[in-house]
Amino acid sequence: INELGITYRENNQITEAIELLQKGINIQPNNTLFLKNMLEIFLFFQPNKEKVLVYFNLLKEKKKLALIRNYKSFIDNLDIITKGEVKEYKKLFDKYTYYAIFHKGFHSVVPLLFKLKNEFPADANITKKLGRTLANRVINRREEGIKYIKEAINLYREDNNQEQVCKLILYYFYNLLKHEELDILNKEIEYYQSDIVNWPGFYIFLGVFKQHLGMAKEDIITEFEKALDKSKTYEEKSRSIEVLLSFLIKLDVTKYATRIVDLKNEKLL
């Protein structure tokens, strides 16, 4: 019941989610997952402080407030959140929209993101969140979302935040690939290449792109090897090794046996 309730709420079928979970609570009134799910609905999907407090108090009675310890500031300030007083409480709204997006409460968070964007137009993080939320399959305003994503890339560039520039460019590239916009993708790779030429994730993407195009296996391996060569941090090296290793194993264990062993040993270091 709980998993189906989560599916309903993520698909914006809020009435169905509430009805289902209420049936579950009627059968199992001590099921804290049902209570937590209901609280999240009235906190992130259909904000209503009175109803939130009902489930907050039920969880409190059962000594299960640890399940929602990260929500306390949102519950206390839900009146402010629902009024959209973003100018005076930017930190609160930054945190709230992060959690709402994490729980996929996209429909309720979009108006808040627009208010934040209007109040703080040069904030790269807000612009990114707005763009990615609009572009997702639930909101399905992809063309509008892409404009904000590209604007966020420029804002991060102005902030000299190279890591976020690279991450968001790659998100944009994968989005174009997913939607088979290959002509645009090729042009954008050329345009943004100077920003991400030293980023290992770029070469992983190129390998994935070449796989998608059915290009020669050795060309794909070359891109994955470049990713490993560009990797500097432990996380980057681990990711690059995992991608290359997985590809070689699927391709031909015998032919690439020596390289596979080397990669496995390097992974253990």
Tab-separated table of C-alpha atoms in Angstrom:
chain	number	residue	atom	x	y	z
A	1	ILE	CA	0.000	0.000	0.000
A	2	ASN	CA	2.725	2.451	0.969
A	3	GLU	CA	4.702	1.958	-2.252
A	4	LEU	CA	1.567	2.370	-4.364
A	5	GLY	CA	0.710	5.492	-2.391
A	6	ILE	CA	4.148	6.907	-3.187
A	7	THR	CA	3.628	6.072	-6.868
A	8	TYR	CA	0.263	7.834	-6.862
A	9	ARG	CA	1.636	10.978	-5.235
A	10	GLU	CA	4.643	11.109	-7.583
A	11	ASN	CA	2.242	10.951	-10.547
A	12	ASN	CA	0.245	13.826	-9.029
A	13	GLN	CA	-2.680	11.497	-8.224
A	14	ILE	CA	-2.953	13.030	-4.778
A	15	THR	CA	-6.593	12.123	-4.117
A	16	GLU	CA	-5.920	8.469	-4.946
A	17	ALA	CA	-2.811	8.467	-2.744
A	18	ILE	CA	-4.691	9.917	0.240
A	19	GLU	CA	-7.624	7.512	-0.134
A	20	LEU	CA	-5.328	4.504	-0.401
A	21	LEU	CA	-3.176	5.473	2.569
A	22	GLN	CA	-6.216	6.264	4.697
A	23	LYS	CA	-7.505	2.753	4.034
A	24	GLY	CA	-4.106	1.442	5.072
A	25	ILE	CA	-4.160	3.507	8.279
A	26	ASN	CA	-7.668	2.245	9.076
A	27	ILE	CA	-6.398	-1.333	8.824
A	28	GLN	CA	-2.976	-0.737	10.424
A	29	PRO	CA	-3.201	2.421	12.579
A	30	ASN	CA	0.280	1.807	13.994
A	31	ASN	CA	1.970	1.629	10.604
A	32	THR	CA	4.361	4.585	10.811
A	33	LEU	CA	5.262	4.420	7.120
A	34	PHE	CA	1.638	5.174	6.208
A	35	LEU	CA	1.620	8.083	8.652
A	36	LYS	CA	4.922	9.424	7.339
A	37	ASN	CA	3.708	9.192	3.745
A	38	MET	CA	0.538	11.112	4.606
A	39	LEU	CA	2.555	13.794	6.388
A	40	GLU	CA	4.812	14.153	3.335
A	41	ILE	CA	1.774	14.553	1.075
A	42	PHE	CA	0.457	17.451	3.166
A	43	LEU	CA	3.938	18.925	3.490
A	44	PHE	CA	5.297	18.683	-0.071
A	45	PHE	CA	2.426	17.832	-2.441
A	46	GLN	CA	-0.680	19.489	-1.045
A	47	PRO	CA	0.651	21.765	1.745
A	48	ASN	CA	-1.762	21.998	4.655
A	49	LYS	CA	-0.424	22.757	8.121
A	50	GLU	CA	-3.498	21.561	9.998
A	51	LYS	CA	-3.340	18.143	8.349
A	52	VAL	CA	0.435	17.942	8.670
A	53	LEU	CA	0.105	18.437	12.414
A	54	VAL	CA	-2.387	15.563	12.650
A	55	TYR	CA	0.201	13.110	11.351
A	56	PHE	CA	3.045	14.831	13.185
A	57	ASN	CA	1.222	14.295	16.476
A	58	LEU	CA	0.418	10.678	15.640
A	59	LEU	CA	4.096	10.008	14.953
A	60	LYS	CA	4.980	11.863	18.147
A	61	GLU	CA	2.631	9.638	20.143
A	62	LYS	CA	4.363	6.599	18.711
A	63	LYS	CA	7.787	8.106	19.464
A	64	LYS	CA	8.735	8.041	15.784
A	65	LEU	CA	9.618	11.694	15.202
A	66	ALA	CA	13.112	10.579	14.162
A	67	LEU	CA	11.502	9.541	10.856
A	68	ILE	CA	10.751	13.188	10.066
A	69	ARG	CA	13.505	15.013	11.950
A	70	ASN	CA	14.579	16.850	8.770
A	71	TYR	CA	11.081	18.308	8.307
A	72	LYS	CA	10.742	20.201	11.601
A	73	SER	CA	11.591	23.650	10.202
A	74	PHE	CA	9.182	23.113	7.282
A	75	ILE	CA	6.335	22.108	9.580
A	76	ASP	CA	6.965	25.060	11.894
A	77	ASN	CA	7.072	27.497	8.962
A	78	LEU	CA	4.521	25.973	6.600
A	79	ASP	CA	2.350	29.108	6.750
A	80	ILE	CA	5.303	31.137	5.463
A	81	ILE	CA	5.995	28.541	2.773
A	82	THR	CA	2.402	28.424	1.535
A	83	LYS	CA	2.291	32.238	1.385
A	84	GLY	CA	5.453	32.183	-0.725
A	85	GLU	CA	7.345	34.775	1.308
A	86	VAL	CA	10.587	33.935	-0.478
A	87	LYS	CA	12.401	37.250	-0.130
A	88	GLU	CA	12.680	37.183	3.655
A	89	TYR	CA	13.238	33.433	4.016
A	90	LYS	CA	15.483	32.394	1.134
A	91	LYS	CA	17.395	29.726	3.101
A	92	LEU	CA	14.147	28.125	4.241
A	93	PHE	CA	12.809	28.007	0.686
A	94	ASP	CA	16.103	26.715	-0.726
A	95	LYS	CA	15.959	23.804	1.703
A	96	TYR	CA	12.228	23.197	1.300
A	97	THR	CA	12.365	23.125	-2.504
A	98	TYR	CA	15.320	20.724	-2.319
A	99	TYR	CA	13.315	18.274	-0.204
A	100	ALA	CA	10.140	18.753	-2.239
A	101	ILE	CA	12.037	17.942	-5.441
A	102	PHE	CA	13.738	14.964	-3.752
A	103	HIS	CA	10.276	13.584	-2.914
A	104	LYS	CA	9.063	14.486	-6.431
A	105	GLY	CA	6.516	17.043	-5.301
A	106	PHE	CA	7.090	18.830	-8.579
A	107	HIS	CA	3.676	20.390	-9.174
A	108	SER	CA	3.563	22.160	-5.831
A	109	VAL	CA	7.170	23.338	-5.994
A	110	VAL	CA	7.131	24.924	-9.478
A	111	PRO	CA	5.287	28.116	-8.375
A	112	LEU	CA	7.760	28.544	-5.499
A	113	LEU	CA	10.707	28.111	-7.849
A	114	PHE	CA	9.316	30.799	-10.147
A	115	LYS	CA	8.906	33.146	-7.161
A	116	LEU	CA	12.477	32.426	-6.095
A	117	LYS	CA	13.732	32.985	-9.639
A	118	ASN	CA	11.914	36.312	-9.896
A	119	GLU	CA	13.309	37.456	-6.549
A	120	PHE	CA	16.853	36.122	-7.089
A	121	PRO	CA	17.364	36.089	-10.881
A	122	ALA	CA	21.161	35.661	-10.714
A	123	ASP	CA	21.085	32.663	-8.367
A	124	ALA	CA	22.492	29.719	-10.326
A	125	ASN	CA	21.166	27.037	-7.963
A	126	ILE	CA	17.592	28.322	-8.132
A	127	THR	CA	17.821	28.622	-11.917
A	128	LYS	CA	19.132	25.058	-12.176
A	129	LYS	CA	16.374	23.664	-9.954
A	130	LEU	CA	13.718	25.483	-11.969
A	131	GLY	CA	15.137	24.284	-15.288
A	132	ARG	CA	15.504	20.654	-14.257
A	133	THR	CA	12.049	20.583	-12.660
A	134	LEU	CA	10.344	22.046	-15.716
A	135	ALA	CA	12.229	19.659	-18.022
A	136	ASN	CA	11.336	16.453	-16.169
A	137	ARG	CA	8.721	14.045	-17.505
A	138	VAL	CA	6.146	14.893	-14.810
A	139	ILE	CA	5.965	18.645	-15.451
A	140	ASN	CA	6.832	18.117	-19.122
A	141	ARG	CA	7.704	21.714	-19.983
A	142	ARG	CA	11.027	20.645	-21.414
A	143	GLU	CA	11.639	23.449	-23.928
A	144	GLU	CA	11.127	26.054	-21.209
A	145	GLY	CA	13.229	24.035	-18.786
A	146	ILE	CA	16.165	23.769	-21.188
A	147	LYS	CA	16.309	27.570	-21.442
A	148	TYR	CA	16.743	27.842	-17.688
A	149	ILE	CA	19.310	25.020	-17.654
A	150	LYS	CA	21.432	26.865	-20.223
A	151	GLU	CA	21.008	30.089	-18.265
A	152	ALA	CA	22.164	28.284	-15.101
A	153	ILE	CA	25.279	27.052	-16.914
A	154	ASN	CA	26.154	30.666	-17.713
A	155	LEU	CA	25.459	31.771	-14.142
A	156	TYR	CA	27.706	29.041	-12.729
A	157	ARG	CA	30.376	30.096	-15.222
A	158	GLU	CA	30.113	33.688	-13.976
A	159	ASP	CA	30.459	32.347	-10.405
A	160	ASN	CA	33.599	30.415	-11.435
A	161	ASN	CA	31.916	27.224	-10.239
A	162	GLN	CA	33.522	24.867	-12.749
A	163	GLU	CA	32.243	21.704	-11.109
A	164	GLN	CA	28.618	22.768	-11.428
A	165	VAL	CA	29.227	24.036	-14.972
A	166	CYS	CA	30.492	20.599	-16.003
A	167	LYS	CA	27.787	18.652	-14.181
A	168	LEU	CA	24.979	20.714	-15.673
A	169	ILE	CA	26.409	20.596	-19.193
A	170	LEU	CA	26.546	16.803	-18.951
A	171	TYR	CA	22.974	16.707	-17.634
A	172	TYR	CA	21.978	18.774	-20.677
A	173	PHE	CA	23.875	16.469	-23.040
A	174	TYR	CA	22.271	13.322	-21.631
A	175	ASN	CA	18.864	14.996	-21.895
A	176	LEU	CA	19.436	15.738	-25.576
A	177	LEU	CA	20.615	12.166	-26.172
A	178	LYS	CA	17.592	10.724	-24.382
A	179	HIS	CA	15.293	12.728	-26.649
A	180	GLU	CA	17.276	11.796	-29.786
A	181	GLU	CA	18.075	15.420	-30.618
A	182	LEU	CA	21.369	14.378	-32.161
A	183	ASP	CA	21.940	17.317	-34.503
A	184	ILE	CA	21.490	19.774	-31.647
A	185	LEU	CA	23.661	17.573	-29.427
A	186	ASN	CA	26.564	17.624	-31.878
A	187	LYS	CA	26.399	21.411	-32.106
A	188	GLU	CA	26.224	21.785	-28.323
A	189	ILE	CA	29.183	19.447	-27.796
A	190	GLU	CA	31.227	21.703	-30.054
A	191	TYR	CA	29.967	24.819	-28.264
A	192	TYR	CA	30.557	23.607	-24.682
A	193	GLN	CA	33.617	21.446	-25.266
A	194	SER	CA	36.084	24.015	-23.932
A	195	ASP	CA	34.207	24.064	-20.619
A	196	ILE	CA	34.418	20.323	-20.034
A	197	VAL	CA	37.472	19.143	-21.972
A	198	ASN	CA	39.253	18.208	-18.730
A	199	TRP	CA	36.228	16.622	-17.049
A	200	PRO	CA	36.278	12.784	-17.001
A	201	GLY	CA	32.496	12.593	-17.164
A	202	PHE	CA	32.637	14.215	-20.600
A	203	TYR	CA	34.592	11.291	-22.031
A	204	ILE	CA	32.273	8.791	-20.380
A	205	PHE	CA	29.435	10.620	-22.104
A	206	LEU	CA	31.255	10.528	-25.454
A	207	GLY	CA	31.685	6.782	-25.048
A	208	VAL	CA	27.964	6.383	-24.312
A	209	PHE	CA	27.117	8.635	-27.267
A	210	LYS	CA	29.296	6.610	-29.609
A	211	GLN	CA	27.661	3.418	-28.357
A	212	HIS	CA	24.296	4.962	-29.154
A	213	LEU	CA	25.497	5.746	-32.676
A	214	GLY	CA	26.831	2.203	-33.154
A	215	MET	CA	30.403	3.353	-33.678
A	216	ALA	CA	33.481	1.128	-33.538
A	217	LYS	CA	34.109	-0.546	-30.177
A	218	GLU	CA	37.737	0.606	-30.103
A	219	ASP	CA	36.601	4.224	-30.453
A	220	ILE	CA	34.311	3.763	-27.465
A	221	ILE	CA	37.102	2.170	-25.432
A	222	THR	CA	39.353	5.120	-26.306
A	223	GLU	CA	36.834	7.549	-24.822
A	224	PHE	CA	36.484	5.512	-21.622
A	225	GLU	CA	40.279	5.303	-21.334
A	226	LYS	CA	40.458	9.094	-21.701
A	227	ALA	CA	37.965	9.405	-18.845
A	228	LEU	CA	40.232	7.340	-16.629
A	229	ASP	CA	43.273	9.348	-17.699
A	230	LYS	CA	41.488	12.612	-16.795
A	231	SER	CA	40.289	11.300	-13.422
A	232	LYS	CA	41.971	12.907	-10.440
A	233	THR	CA	39.843	12.162	-7.381
A	234	TYR	CA	39.136	8.729	-5.935
A	235	GLU	CA	35.447	9.042	-6.903
A	236	GLU	CA	36.307	9.976	-10.497
A	237	LYS	CA	38.760	7.099	-10.856
A	238	SER	CA	36.317	4.604	-9.355
A	239	ARG	CA	33.564	5.711	-11.724
A	240	SER	CA	35.829	5.660	-14.795
A	241	ILE	CA	37.247	2.225	-13.943
A	242	GLU	CA	33.757	0.823	-13.350
A	243	VAL	CA	32.480	2.100	-16.707
A	244	LEU	CA	35.483	0.836	-18.682
A	245	LEU	CA	35.598	-2.484	-16.851
A	246	SER	CA	31.895	-3.143	-17.395
A	247	PHE	CA	32.197	-2.362	-21.106
A	248	LEU	CA	35.245	-4.602	-21.661
A	249	ILE	CA	33.704	-7.533	-19.775
A	250	LYS	CA	30.524	-7.342	-21.845
A	251	LEU	CA	32.529	-6.920	-25.040
A	252	ASP	CA	35.063	-9.777	-24.865
A	253	VAL	CA	36.517	-11.113	-21.619
A	254	THR	CA	39.176	-13.154	-23.415
A	255	LYS	CA	40.374	-10.473	-25.813
A	256	TYR	CA	40.694	-7.842	-23.090
A	257	ALA	CA	41.736	-10.174	-20.263
A	258	THR	CA	45.002	-8.362	-19.468
A	259	ARG	CA	43.387	-4.936	-19.356
A	260	ILE	CA	40.516	-6.274	-17.251
A	261	VAL	CA	42.959	-7.655	-14.681
A	262	ASP	CA	44.859	-4.360	-14.619
A	263	LEU	CA	41.664	-2.418	-14.047
A	264	LYS	CA	40.539	-4.747	-11.252
A	265	ASN	CA	43.903	-4.330	-9.548
A	266	GLU	CA	43.780	-0.564	-9.970
A	267	LYS	CA	40.292	-0.579	-8.470
A	268	LEU	CA	41.635	-2.252	-5.333
A	269	LEU	CA	44.345	0.380	-4.779
